[in-house]
C-alpha cells in the first residue's frame, strides 16, 4: 500500500482518487470546493477542503510524508504550477501533474514535475493509433521516439514462432509479451519457439516508426 495525495477533484482527479482507493491505497483527496470533497469523502481515506496554493496548508496536511502527489488542477496554469512547485519543495518523491496544453506541460516539467499527463492529447494519440490499424488494441507512448503497442497477431504471423519471423531483425522491435486471446493469460518475455495463434495478441516495444510498421502487417 502506498500513500497518495490527489489535489483537485474534477473529472480527472476524482477518477484517480477513487481508483487508487479501490486498489487499496491510502488516499488524501483535496479540493477547494466543499461539494467536490463531499462527493468522494466516503470512498477515500481522508477528504479535505483546502486551498492547495498555500504552502502552509500542504505542510499542515502532512503531505511531505506521502509517496506520491497528483496535481489534477488543469484549468489554471499558474495555480497548478504553484502547487507543483510547493509539493516538490516539500520533498514528495513523485509529483504527477495534469497539463491542459503543451506550454503547460513544458512549464510543469521545468519546475520539476516527475510526470506530466496531458489526457486529451494522449488519449487522442491512442485513438488515432487504434484507428490507423485494425490490429492495434493499445498503445503507450514512452517518449517522442519510443512506445509499446499491443496488437492482434497479424494473419501472416499465425502459426509461426518469433524465431521463424525473426521479428527483432525484420522489424527492429522487441516482443515483450504474448497474450492468449481476449482476456487471456499474459506470457511475459515469451520464448522464441512458441507459435502464435489466431486470437493471440503481441505486445511490442520499439521506436515509433518501427511500431507503426508492425501495426501495418496483415
Ligand atoms: P477536469 O479534471 O474536470 O478536466 P480541469 O483540468 O478542468 O478539471 P479545474 O476544473 O480547473 O481543472 O480544476 C479541477 C479541480 O481542482 C476543481 O474541482 C477545483 O475546485 C479544484 N481546485 C482549483 N483550484 C484549487 C485550489 N487552489 N486548491 C484546491 N483545489 C483546487
Short mmCIF file of C-alpha atoms and ligand atoms in Angstrom, two decimals:
data_model
loop_
_atom_site.label_atom_id
_atom_site.label_comp_id
_atom_site.label_asym_id
_atom_site.label_seq_id
_atom_site.Cartn_x
_atom_site.Cartn_y
_atom_site.Cartn_z
CA UNK A 1 0.00 0.00 0.00
CA UNK A 2 1.24 3.49 -0.87
CA UNK A 3 0.15 6.94 0.27
CA UNK A 4 -1.24 9.31 -2.37
CA UNK A 5 -2.46 12.88 -2.22
CA UNK A 6 -4.79 13.98 -5.01
CA UNK A 7 -5.16 17.74 -5.33
CA UNK A 8 -8.15 18.85 -7.37
CA UNK A 9 -11.20 16.62 -7.65
CA UNK A 10 -12.52 17.45 -11.13
CA UNK A 11 -13.22 14.60 -13.55
CA UNK A 12 -9.56 13.58 -13.78
CA UNK A 13 -8.60 13.96 -10.11
CA UNK A 14 -11.70 12.28 -8.71
CA UNK A 15 -11.24 9.30 -11.07
CA UNK A 16 -7.63 8.92 -9.89
CA UNK A 17 -8.55 9.26 -6.21
CA UNK A 18 -11.38 6.73 -6.41
CA UNK A 19 -9.38 4.20 -8.44
CA UNK A 20 -6.32 4.40 -6.16
CA UNK A 21 -8.59 3.94 -3.17
CA UNK A 22 -10.32 0.95 -4.80
CA UNK A 23 -6.86 -0.53 -5.42
CA UNK A 24 -6.26 -0.45 -1.67
CA UNK A 25 -4.03 2.62 -1.31
CA UNK A 26 -4.25 5.35 1.30
CA UNK A 27 -5.63 8.43 -0.44
CA UNK A 28 -5.94 12.01 0.77
CA UNK A 29 -8.27 13.90 -1.58
CA UNK A 30 -8.08 17.71 -1.50
CA UNK A 31 -10.22 20.34 -3.22
CA UNK A 32 -11.06 23.96 -2.57
CA UNK A 33 -14.69 23.18 -3.34
CA UNK A 34 -16.56 21.53 -0.45
CA UNK A 35 -19.07 19.81 -2.78
CA UNK A 36 -16.27 18.09 -4.72
CA UNK A 37 -14.79 16.87 -1.45
CA UNK A 38 -18.12 15.52 -0.25
CA UNK A 39 -18.57 13.55 -3.49
CA UNK A 40 -15.55 11.34 -2.68
CA UNK A 41 -15.44 11.64 1.13
CA UNK A 42 -16.81 8.19 1.98
CA UNK A 43 -14.62 6.42 -0.62
CA UNK A 44 -11.13 7.72 0.26
CA UNK A 45 -9.05 7.65 3.45
CA UNK A 46 -9.09 11.43 4.07
CA UNK A 47 -11.05 14.11 2.23
CA UNK A 48 -10.14 17.71 2.94
CA UNK A 49 -11.48 21.09 1.81
CA UNK A 50 -8.48 23.38 1.43
CA UNK A 51 -6.73 25.85 -0.85
CA UNK A 52 -3.72 23.88 -2.06
CA UNK A 53 -1.91 27.01 -3.33
CA UNK A 54 -0.72 27.75 0.21
CA UNK A 55 2.49 26.02 1.27
CA UNK A 56 1.45 26.13 4.95
CA UNK A 57 -1.76 24.24 4.06
CA UNK A 58 0.23 21.49 2.32
CA UNK A 59 2.58 21.33 5.31
CA UNK A 60 -0.31 21.16 7.80
CA UNK A 61 -1.81 18.24 5.84
CA UNK A 62 1.43 16.32 6.39
CA UNK A 63 1.96 15.85 2.66
CA UNK A 64 5.76 15.74 2.99
CA UNK A 65 5.42 12.11 4.10
CA UNK A 66 3.37 10.94 1.11
CA UNK A 67 4.82 8.68 -1.59
CA UNK A 68 3.14 10.49 -4.44
CA UNK A 69 1.01 13.56 -5.12
CA UNK A 70 -1.22 14.12 -8.15
CA UNK A 71 -1.90 17.72 -9.16
CA UNK A 72 -5.16 17.45 -11.05
CA UNK A 73 -5.95 21.16 -11.33
CA UNK A 74 -5.61 21.65 -15.07
CA UNK A 75 -7.72 24.74 -15.53
CA UNK A 76 -5.29 27.39 -14.31
CA UNK A 77 -1.64 27.04 -15.37
CA UNK A 78 -0.34 29.41 -12.68
CA UNK A 79 -2.15 27.65 -9.85
CA UNK A 80 -1.14 24.16 -10.92
CA UNK A 81 2.49 25.31 -11.33
CA UNK A 82 2.47 26.89 -7.86
CA UNK A 83 1.07 23.76 -6.21
CA UNK A 84 3.55 21.55 -8.10
CA UNK A 85 6.46 23.73 -7.01
CA UNK A 86 5.33 23.64 -3.38
CA UNK A 87 4.88 19.87 -3.41
CA UNK A 88 8.40 19.39 -4.81
CA UNK A 89 9.73 21.83 -2.17
CA UNK A 90 8.15 19.63 0.49
CA UNK A 91 10.23 16.75 -0.86
CA UNK A 92 7.47 14.45 -2.14
CA UNK A 93 9.35 11.87 -4.24
CA UNK A 94 6.85 11.66 -7.08
CA UNK A 95 4.66 14.54 -8.24
CA UNK A 96 2.38 13.76 -11.18
CA UNK A 97 0.58 16.67 -12.85
CA UNK A 98 -2.20 17.18 -15.32
CA UNK A 99 -1.49 19.63 -18.14
CA UNK A 100 -4.04 21.28 -20.39
CA UNK A 101 -1.67 22.37 -23.19
CA UNK A 102 1.85 21.76 -24.50
CA UNK A 103 3.05 25.00 -22.92
CA UNK A 104 1.54 23.97 -19.59
CA UNK A 105 3.32 20.60 -19.89
CA UNK A 106 6.64 22.37 -20.51
CA UNK A 107 6.18 24.67 -17.52
CA UNK A 108 5.40 21.75 -15.21
CA UNK A 109 8.40 19.75 -16.47
CA UNK A 110 10.71 22.75 -15.99
CA UNK A 111 9.66 23.22 -12.37
CA UNK A 112 10.32 19.60 -11.51
CA UNK A 113 7.14 17.58 -12.06
CA UNK A 114 8.15 13.91 -12.21
CA UNK A 115 5.46 13.04 -14.72
CA UNK A 116 3.14 15.25 -16.72
CA UNK A 117 -0.05 13.89 -18.24
CA UNK A 118 -1.95 15.72 -20.94
CA UNK A 119 -5.03 13.48 -21.02
CA UNK A 120 -6.87 14.86 -24.03
CA UNK A 121 -3.72 14.85 -26.19
CA UNK A 122 -2.53 11.41 -25.06
CA UNK A 123 -5.98 9.88 -25.48
CA UNK A 124 -6.24 11.48 -28.94
CA UNK A 125 -2.94 9.84 -29.92
CA UNK A 126 -4.12 6.47 -28.62
CA UNK A 127 -7.37 6.66 -30.51
CA UNK A 128 -5.51 7.66 -33.69
CA UNK A 129 -3.12 4.72 -33.31
CA UNK A 130 -6.09 2.42 -32.86
CA UNK A 131 -7.90 3.84 -35.86
CA UNK A 132 -4.88 3.73 -38.16
CA UNK A 133 -4.65 -0.04 -38.00
CA UNK A 134 -7.34 -2.58 -37.27
CA UNK A 135 -4.73 -4.70 -35.40
CA UNK A 136 -3.81 -2.10 -32.75
CA UNK A 137 -5.51 -2.69 -29.40
CA UNK A 138 -3.47 -0.47 -27.11
CA UNK A 139 -0.63 1.99 -27.38
CA UNK A 140 1.58 3.61 -24.75
CA UNK A 141 4.00 6.37 -25.70
CA UNK A 142 7.21 6.36 -23.59
CA UNK A 143 8.81 9.36 -25.20
CA UNK A 144 8.61 11.11 -28.53
CA UNK A 145 10.60 8.24 -30.04
CA UNK A 146 9.58 5.06 -28.21
CA UNK A 147 6.36 3.29 -27.39
CA UNK A 148 4.68 -0.02 -26.61
CA UNK A 149 1.87 -1.39 -28.72
CA UNK A 150 -0.48 -4.31 -28.20
CA UNK A 151 -1.63 -5.84 -31.48
CA UNK A 152 -3.82 -8.67 -32.59
CA UNK A 153 -1.42 -11.21 -34.11
CA UNK A 154 -1.43 -10.42 -37.87
CA UNK A 155 -2.75 -13.19 -40.10
CA UNK A 156 0.64 -13.71 -41.75
CA UNK A 157 2.20 -14.39 -38.31
CA UNK A 158 -0.32 -17.01 -37.22
CA UNK A 159 1.21 -20.46 -36.75
CA UNK A 160 4.74 -19.01 -36.83
CA UNK A 161 7.19 -18.51 -33.96
CA UNK A 162 9.11 -15.33 -33.12
CA UNK A 163 12.26 -17.15 -34.21
CA UNK A 164 10.81 -18.05 -37.61
CA UNK A 165 9.65 -14.50 -38.14
CA UNK A 166 12.97 -13.13 -36.87
CA UNK A 167 10.94 -10.22 -35.51
CA UNK A 168 13.81 -8.31 -33.94
CA UNK A 169 15.85 -8.19 -37.13
CA UNK A 170 12.96 -7.89 -39.52
CA UNK A 171 11.01 -5.21 -37.67
CA UNK A 172 13.52 -3.80 -35.09
CA UNK A 173 11.06 -4.23 -32.21
CA UNK A 174 11.15 -6.46 -29.13
CA UNK A 175 8.14 -8.63 -28.36
CA UNK A 176 7.85 -8.28 -24.61
CA UNK A 177 4.69 -10.35 -24.13
CA UNK A 178 2.12 -12.56 -25.80
CA UNK A 179 -1.46 -12.63 -24.62
CA UNK A 180 -3.54 -15.72 -25.25
CA UNK A 181 -6.73 -14.39 -26.87
CA UNK A 182 -9.15 -11.85 -25.40
CA UNK A 183 -8.71 -11.61 -21.62
CA UNK A 184 -6.23 -14.49 -21.86
CA UNK A 185 -3.12 -15.03 -19.78
CA UNK A 186 -0.12 -12.80 -20.35
CA UNK A 187 3.11 -14.60 -21.25
CA UNK A 188 5.79 -12.02 -20.41
CA UNK A 189 9.13 -12.40 -22.16
CA UNK A 190 7.89 -15.27 -24.35
CA UNK A 191 10.23 -17.94 -25.67
CA UNK A 192 11.20 -17.60 -29.30
CA UNK A 193 9.86 -21.06 -30.20
CA UNK A 194 6.22 -20.55 -29.14
CA UNK A 195 3.92 -20.43 -32.18
CA UNK A 196 1.42 -17.56 -32.29
CA UNK A 197 -2.21 -18.39 -32.85
CA UNK A 198 -5.20 -16.60 -34.27
CA UNK A 199 -6.79 -14.58 -31.47
CA UNK A 200 -3.49 -14.04 -29.61
CA UNK A 201 -2.11 -10.56 -29.02
CA UNK A 202 1.53 -9.46 -29.17
CA UNK A 203 2.95 -6.64 -27.05
CA UNK A 204 5.90 -4.95 -28.78
CA UNK A 205 8.37 -2.32 -27.63
CA UNK A 206 10.28 -0.19 -30.08
CA UNK A 207 10.81 3.07 -31.90
CA UNK A 208 7.61 4.75 -33.03
CA UNK A 209 8.33 4.27 -36.74
CA UNK A 210 9.05 0.55 -36.23
CA UNK A 211 5.90 0.16 -34.15
CA UNK A 212 3.94 1.82 -36.94
CA UNK A 213 5.47 -0.65 -39.38
CA UNK A 214 4.42 -3.79 -37.46
CA UNK A 215 1.00 -2.25 -36.89
CA UNK A 216 0.51 -2.34 -40.68
CA UNK A 217 1.44 -6.02 -41.12
CA UNK A 218 -1.51 -8.03 -42.48
P1 LIG B 1 -11.14 18.14 -15.04
O1 LIG B 1 -10.35 17.08 -14.37
O2 LIG B 1 -12.60 18.07 -14.67
O3 LIG B 1 -10.88 18.21 -16.53
P2 LIG B 1 -9.76 20.68 -15.04
O4 LIG B 1 -8.46 20.17 -15.54
O5 LIG B 1 -10.62 21.46 -15.99
O6 LIG B 1 -10.64 19.52 -14.40
P3 LIG B 1 -10.27 22.53 -12.97
O7 LIG B 1 -11.75 22.26 -13.17
O8 LIG B 1 -9.79 23.90 -13.17
O9 LIG B 1 -9.39 21.55 -13.81
O10 LIG B 1 -9.87 22.08 -11.51
C1 LIG B 1 -10.06 20.75 -11.06
C2 LIG B 1 -10.44 20.79 -9.60
O11 LIG B 1 -9.42 21.49 -8.87
C3 LIG B 1 -11.76 21.51 -9.33
O12 LIG B 1 -12.63 20.64 -8.61
C4 LIG B 1 -11.35 22.72 -8.49
O13 LIG B 1 -12.31 23.03 -7.48
C5 LIG B 1 -10.03 22.26 -7.86
N1 LIG B 1 -9.19 23.39 -7.48
C6 LIG B 1 -8.97 24.52 -8.21
N2 LIG B 1 -8.15 25.35 -7.55
C7 LIG B 1 -7.83 24.72 -6.39
C8 LIG B 1 -7.01 25.07 -5.25
N3 LIG B 1 -6.37 26.24 -5.20
N4 LIG B 1 -6.91 24.19 -4.24
C9 LIG B 1 -7.57 23.00 -4.28
N5 LIG B 1 -8.35 22.63 -5.31
C10 LIG B 1 -8.50 23.46 -6.34
#
